[in-house]
Every structure is written in C-alpha cells, then in structure tokens.
Amino acid sequence: MRAAVAGGIAEPDLLAEPDLAEAALRFHRKILIRIYTAKERRSEAFRALRKSLGYTLSVVIAALPPTPGFEYLRQLATLDDQDIRWIVRENLKKNRLEKQYPETVQHIRAQLV
C-alpha cells in the first residue's frame, strides 16, 4: 500500500486529471479504513505507511475541488484514533493546503485539539 501511495497514486502530474484525482482519494479512503481497523500497528511496514499518508493525502486533496477533500479531512479529524489524527495533522501542515484554504485548515486543526 505504501509503495502505491507514495510511488504513484499521489503524483501531482497524474492528479491533474480530475478522474485520477478522485480515484486517488477513493484509494486513500480504502487504505485509511484498513488503518482504522488494523490490529497490529507496531510493525515497520505500518509506520512507513502512516508516514507516507502523512504526506500524500494533502497532495491528493490539493488536486481536488475543496469540498470532497476537506470534508474527508473533517471526518477523519473526528475519529478517536491517534494514528489517523496524526495523519490529518501532518497533512494540514503542508503549504499546498494552507496557502489555498487557510481558514478551512485552521478550522480542521481546531477539531484535532
């Protein structure tokens, strides 16, 4: 999963195609559901995946219209899961989101407190 996310799905040039950007968000959703339901989170593979998602989700969201991507971040921010919340927090630090939608980013950050 990490290789797919970091190596290809979150490639900005590919995400210029709206259909591919939407597919990338769907793929991230599937991965994050698997993380949310994962029992074993101490493995090196899990940590590597979590680290990749801490970067790639914002790449995908920046390629989409603001509503679907930020709505998904809002949903994730309400989950009682430290790993998911860490992924949201890391993505909200990225300038690609902060520059375009500073108020929205601040609002979602406030949900994480």
JSON list of C-alpha atoms in Angstrom, two decimals:
[
{"chain": "A", "resi": 1, "resn": "MET", "atom": "CA", "xyz": [0.00, 0.00, 0.00]},
{"chain": "A", "resi": 2, "resn": "ARG", "atom": "CA", "xyz": [2.81, 2.39, 0.87]},
{"chain": "A", "resi": 3, "resn": "ALA", "atom": "CA", "xyz": [4.51, 1.87, -2.47]},
{"chain": "A", "resi": 4, "resn": "ALA", "atom": "CA", "xyz": [1.28, 2.51, -4.35]},
{"chain": "A", "resi": 5, "resn": "VAL", "atom": "CA", "xyz": [0.52, 5.68, -2.42]},
{"chain": "A", "resi": 6, "resn": "ALA", "atom": "CA", "xyz": [3.98, 7.22, -2.34]},
{"chain": "A", "resi": 7, "resn": "GLY", "atom": "CA", "xyz": [5.23, 5.85, -5.61]},
{"chain": "A", "resi": 8, "resn": "GLY", "atom": "CA", "xyz": [2.41, 6.65, -7.98]},
{"chain": "A", "resi": 9, "resn": "ILE", "atom": "CA", "xyz": [-1.06, 7.49, -6.71]},
{"chain": "A", "resi": 10, "resn": "ALA", "atom": "CA", "xyz": [-0.01, 10.81, -5.21]},
{"chain": "A", "resi": 11, "resn": "GLU", "atom": "CA", "xyz": [1.96, 12.03, -8.22]},
{"chain": "A", "resi": 12, "resn": "PRO", "atom": "CA", "xyz": [0.90, 15.66, -8.92]},
{"chain": "A", "resi": 13, "resn": "ASP", "atom": "CA", "xyz": [1.23, 15.29, -12.69]},
{"chain": "A", "resi": 14, "resn": "LEU", "atom": "CA", "xyz": [-1.20, 12.37, -12.70]},
{"chain": "A", "resi": 15, "resn": "LEU", "atom": "CA", "xyz": [-3.60, 14.13, -10.35]},
{"chain": "A", "resi": 16, "resn": "ALA", "atom": "CA", "xyz": [-4.09, 16.94, -12.86]},
{"chain": "A", "resi": 17, "resn": "GLU", "atom": "CA", "xyz": [-6.66, 14.60, -14.42]},
{"chain": "A", "resi": 18, "resn": "PRO", "atom": "CA", "xyz": [-9.88, 15.01, -12.37]},
{"chain": "A", "resi": 19, "resn": "ASP", "atom": "CA", "xyz": [-10.85, 11.35, -12.71]},
{"chain": "A", "resi": 20, "resn": "LEU", "atom": "CA", "xyz": [-7.45, 10.23, -11.44]},
{"chain": "A", "resi": 21, "resn": "ALA", "atom": "CA", "xyz": [-7.58, 12.67, -8.52]},
{"chain": "A", "resi": 22, "resn": "GLU", "atom": "CA", "xyz": [-10.98, 11.30, -7.49]},
{"chain": "A", "resi": 23, "resn": "ALA", "atom": "CA", "xyz": [-9.69, 7.73, -7.82]},
{"chain": "A", "resi": 24, "resn": "ALA", "atom": "CA", "xyz": [-6.68, 8.63, -5.68]},
{"chain": "A", "resi": 25, "resn": "LEU", "atom": "CA", "xyz": [-8.97, 9.94, -2.94]},
{"chain": "A", "resi": 26, "resn": "ARG", "atom": "CA", "xyz": [-11.02, 6.71, -3.09]},
{"chain": "A", "resi": 27, "resn": "PHE", "atom": "CA", "xyz": [-7.81, 4.71, -2.81]},
{"chain": "A", "resi": 28, "resn": "HIS", "atom": "CA", "xyz": [-6.69, 6.75, 0.20]},
{"chain": "A", "resi": 29, "resn": "ARG", "atom": "CA", "xyz": [-10.10, 6.18, 1.80]},
{"chain": "A", "resi": 30, "resn": "LYS", "atom": "CA", "xyz": [-9.71, 2.41, 1.42]},
{"chain": "A", "resi": 31, "resn": "ILE", "atom": "CA", "xyz": [-6.24, 2.48, 2.92]},
{"chain": "A", "resi": 32, "resn": "LEU", "atom": "CA", "xyz": [-7.34, 4.65, 5.83]},
{"chain": "A", "resi": 33, "resn": "ILE", "atom": "CA", "xyz": [-10.25, 2.31, 6.56]},
{"chain": "A", "resi": 34, "resn": "ARG", "atom": "CA", "xyz": [-7.75, -0.54, 6.74]},
{"chain": "A", "resi": 35, "resn": "ILE", "atom": "CA", "xyz": [-5.59, 1.51, 9.10]},
{"chain": "A", "resi": 36, "resn": "TYR", "atom": "CA", "xyz": [-8.58, 2.33, 11.28]},
{"chain": "A", "resi": 37, "resn": "THR", "atom": "CA", "xyz": [-9.43, -1.35, 11.61]},
{"chain": "A", "resi": 38, "resn": "ALA", "atom": "CA", "xyz": [-5.82, -2.62, 11.87]},
{"chain": "A", "resi": 39, "resn": "LYS", "atom": "CA", "xyz": [-4.95, -4.62, 14.95]},
{"chain": "A", "resi": 40, "resn": "GLU", "atom": "CA", "xyz": [-1.18, -4.56, 14.54]},
{"chain": "A", "resi": 41, "resn": "ARG", "atom": "CA", "xyz": [0.29, -1.09, 14.35]},
{"chain": "A", "resi": 42, "resn": "ARG", "atom": "CA", "xyz": [3.78, -1.62, 15.66]},
{"chain": "A", "resi": 43, "resn": "SER", "atom": "CA", "xyz": [5.32, -3.06, 12.53]},
{"chain": "A", "resi": 44, "resn": "GLU", "atom": "CA", "xyz": [7.85, -1.19, 10.43]},
{"chain": "A", "resi": 45, "resn": "ALA", "atom": "CA", "xyz": [5.54, -1.54, 7.42]},
{"chain": "A", "resi": 46, "resn": "PHE", "atom": "CA", "xyz": [2.69, 0.14, 9.26]},
{"chain": "A", "resi": 47, "resn": "ARG", "atom": "CA", "xyz": [4.91, 3.00, 10.42]},
{"chain": "A", "resi": 48, "resn": "ALA", "atom": "CA", "xyz": [6.17, 3.51, 6.86]},
{"chain": "A", "resi": 49, "resn": "LEU", "atom": "CA", "xyz": [2.61, 3.56, 5.51]},
{"chain": "A", "resi": 50, "resn": "ARG", "atom": "CA", "xyz": [1.49, 6.04, 8.18]},
{"chain": "A", "resi": 51, "resn": "LYS", "atom": "CA", "xyz": [4.44, 8.29, 7.37]},
{"chain": "A", "resi": 52, "resn": "SER", "atom": "CA", "xyz": [3.62, 8.20, 3.64]},
{"chain": "A", "resi": 53, "resn": "LEU", "atom": "CA", "xyz": [-0.01, 9.04, 4.30]},
{"chain": "A", "resi": 54, "resn": "GLY", "atom": "CA", "xyz": [1.15, 11.97, 6.41]},
{"chain": "A", "resi": 55, "resn": "TYR", "atom": "CA", "xyz": [2.30, 13.49, 3.13]},
{"chain": "A", "resi": 56, "resn": "THR", "atom": "CA", "xyz": [0.28, 12.03, 0.27]},
{"chain": "A", "resi": 57, "resn": "LEU", "atom": "CA", "xyz": [-3.25, 12.79, 1.40]},
{"chain": "A", "resi": 58, "resn": "SER", "atom": "CA", "xyz": [-2.61, 16.53, 1.09]},
{"chain": "A", "resi": 59, "resn": "VAL", "atom": "CA", "xyz": [-1.23, 16.06, -2.42]},
{"chain": "A", "resi": 60, "resn": "VAL", "atom": "CA", "xyz": [-4.47, 14.37, -3.45]},
{"chain": "A", "resi": 61, "resn": "ILE", "atom": "CA", "xyz": [-6.68, 16.91, -1.66]},
{"chain": "A", "resi": 62, "resn": "ALA", "atom": "CA", "xyz": [-4.84, 19.82, -3.27]},
{"chain": "A", "resi": 63, "resn": "ALA", "atom": "CA", "xyz": [-5.63, 18.33, -6.68]},
{"chain": "A", "resi": 64, "resn": "LEU", "atom": "CA", "xyz": [-9.37, 18.16, -5.98]},
{"chain": "A", "resi": 65, "resn": "PRO", "atom": "CA", "xyz": [-12.05, 20.82, -5.62]},
{"chain": "A", "resi": 66, "resn": "PRO", "atom": "CA", "xyz": [-12.06, 21.84, -1.94]},
{"chain": "A", "resi": 67, "resn": "THR", "atom": "CA", "xyz": [-15.32, 20.22, -0.85]},
{"chain": "A", "resi": 68, "resn": "PRO", "atom": "CA", "xyz": [-14.67, 16.47, -1.14]},
{"chain": "A", "resi": 69, "resn": "GLY", "atom": "CA", "xyz": [-11.11, 16.54, 0.13]},
{"chain": "A", "resi": 70, "resn": "PHE", "atom": "CA", "xyz": [-11.60, 18.85, 3.08]},
{"chain": "A", "resi": 71, "resn": "GLU", "atom": "CA", "xyz": [-14.86, 17.16, 4.03]},
{"chain": "A", "resi": 72, "resn": "TYR", "atom": "CA", "xyz": [-12.94, 13.91, 4.24]},
{"chain": "A", "resi": 73, "resn": "LEU", "atom": "CA", "xyz": [-10.26, 15.53, 6.42]},
{"chain": "A", "resi": 74, "resn": "ARG", "atom": "CA", "xyz": [-13.01, 16.84, 8.71]},
{"chain": "A", "resi": 75, "resn": "GLN", "atom": "CA", "xyz": [-14.43, 13.34, 9.04]},
{"chain": "A", "resi": 76, "resn": "LEU", "atom": "CA", "xyz": [-11.03, 11.89, 9.82]},
{"chain": "A", "resi": 77, "resn": "ALA", "atom": "CA", "xyz": [-10.34, 14.60, 12.39]},
{"chain": "A", "resi": 78, "resn": "THR", "atom": "CA", "xyz": [-13.36, 13.50, 14.41]},
{"chain": "A", "resi": 79, "resn": "LEU", "atom": "CA", "xyz": [-12.19, 9.89, 14.75]},
{"chain": "A", "resi": 80, "resn": "ASP", "atom": "CA", "xyz": [-10.83, 8.77, 18.09]},
{"chain": "A", "resi": 81, "resn": "ASP", "atom": "CA", "xyz": [-7.69, 7.23, 16.62]},
{"chain": "A", "resi": 82, "resn": "GLN", "atom": "CA", "xyz": [-4.22, 8.59, 17.29]},
{"chain": "A", "resi": 83, "resn": "ASP", "atom": "CA", "xyz": [-2.71, 7.36, 14.02]},
{"chain": "A", "resi": 84, "resn": "ILE", "atom": "CA", "xyz": [-5.48, 8.78, 11.86]},
{"chain": "A", "resi": 85, "resn": "ARG", "atom": "CA", "xyz": [-5.38, 12.08, 13.70]},
{"chain": "A", "resi": 86, "resn": "TRP", "atom": "CA", "xyz": [-1.59, 12.20, 13.28]},
{"chain": "A", "resi": 87, "resn": "ILE", "atom": "CA", "xyz": [-2.03, 11.69, 9.51]},
{"chain": "A", "resi": 88, "resn": "VAL", "atom": "CA", "xyz": [-4.56, 14.54, 9.39]},
{"chain": "A", "resi": 89, "resn": "ARG", "atom": "CA", "xyz": [-2.34, 16.81, 11.47]},
{"chain": "A", "resi": 90, "resn": "GLU", "atom": "CA", "xyz": [0.70, 16.17, 9.27]},
{"chain": "A", "resi": 91, "resn": "ASN", "atom": "CA", "xyz": [-1.23, 16.87, 6.07]},
{"chain": "A", "resi": 92, "resn": "LEU", "atom": "CA", "xyz": [-2.62, 20.11, 7.48]},
{"chain": "A", "resi": 93, "resn": "LYS", "atom": "CA", "xyz": [0.96, 21.33, 7.96]},
{"chain": "A", "resi": 94, "resn": "LYS", "atom": "CA", "xyz": [1.59, 21.25, 4.22]},
{"chain": "A", "resi": 95, "resn": "ASN", "atom": "CA", "xyz": [1.77, 24.62, 2.47]},
{"chain": "A", "resi": 96, "resn": "ARG", "atom": "CA", "xyz": [-0.15, 23.24, -0.51]},
{"chain": "A", "resi": 97, "resn": "LEU", "atom": "CA", "xyz": [-3.30, 23.27, 1.65]},
{"chain": "A", "resi": 98, "resn": "GLU", "atom": "CA", "xyz": [-2.51, 26.18, 3.94]},
{"chain": "A", "resi": 99, "resn": "LYS", "atom": "CA", "xyz": [-1.89, 28.64, 1.10]},
{"chain": "A", "resi": 100, "resn": "GLN", "atom": "CA", "xyz": [-5.07, 27.83, -0.79]},
{"chain": "A", "resi": 101, "resn": "TYR", "atom": "CA", "xyz": [-7.51, 27.43, 2.10]},
{"chain": "A", "resi": 102, "resn": "PRO", "atom": "CA", "xyz": [-6.09, 28.85, 5.35]},
{"chain": "A", "resi": 103, "resn": "GLU", "atom": "CA", "xyz": [-9.45, 29.24, 7.10]},
{"chain": "A", "resi": 104, "resn": "THR", "atom": "CA", "xyz": [-10.51, 25.70, 6.32]},
{"chain": "A", "resi": 105, "resn": "VAL", "atom": "CA", "xyz": [-7.17, 24.32, 7.50]},
{"chain": "A", "resi": 106, "resn": "GLN", "atom": "CA", "xyz": [-7.45, 26.27, 10.77]},
{"chain": "A", "resi": 107, "resn": "HIS", "atom": "CA", "xyz": [-11.00, 25.02, 11.33]},
{"chain": "A", "resi": 108, "resn": "ILE", "atom": "CA", "xyz": [-9.97, 21.38, 10.90]},
{"chain": "A", "resi": 109, "resn": "ARG", "atom": "CA", "xyz": [-6.91, 21.90, 13.13]},
{"chain": "A", "resi": 110, "resn": "ALA", "atom": "CA", "xyz": [-9.23, 23.18, 15.83]},
{"chain": "A", "resi": 111, "resn": "GLN", "atom": "CA", "xyz": [-11.17, 19.91, 15.64]},
{"chain": "A", "resi": 112, "resn": "LEU", "atom": "CA", "xyz": [-7.99, 18.00, 16.44]},
{"chain": "A", "resi": 113, "resn": "VAL", "atom": "CA", "xyz": [-7.38, 19.70, 19.78]}
]
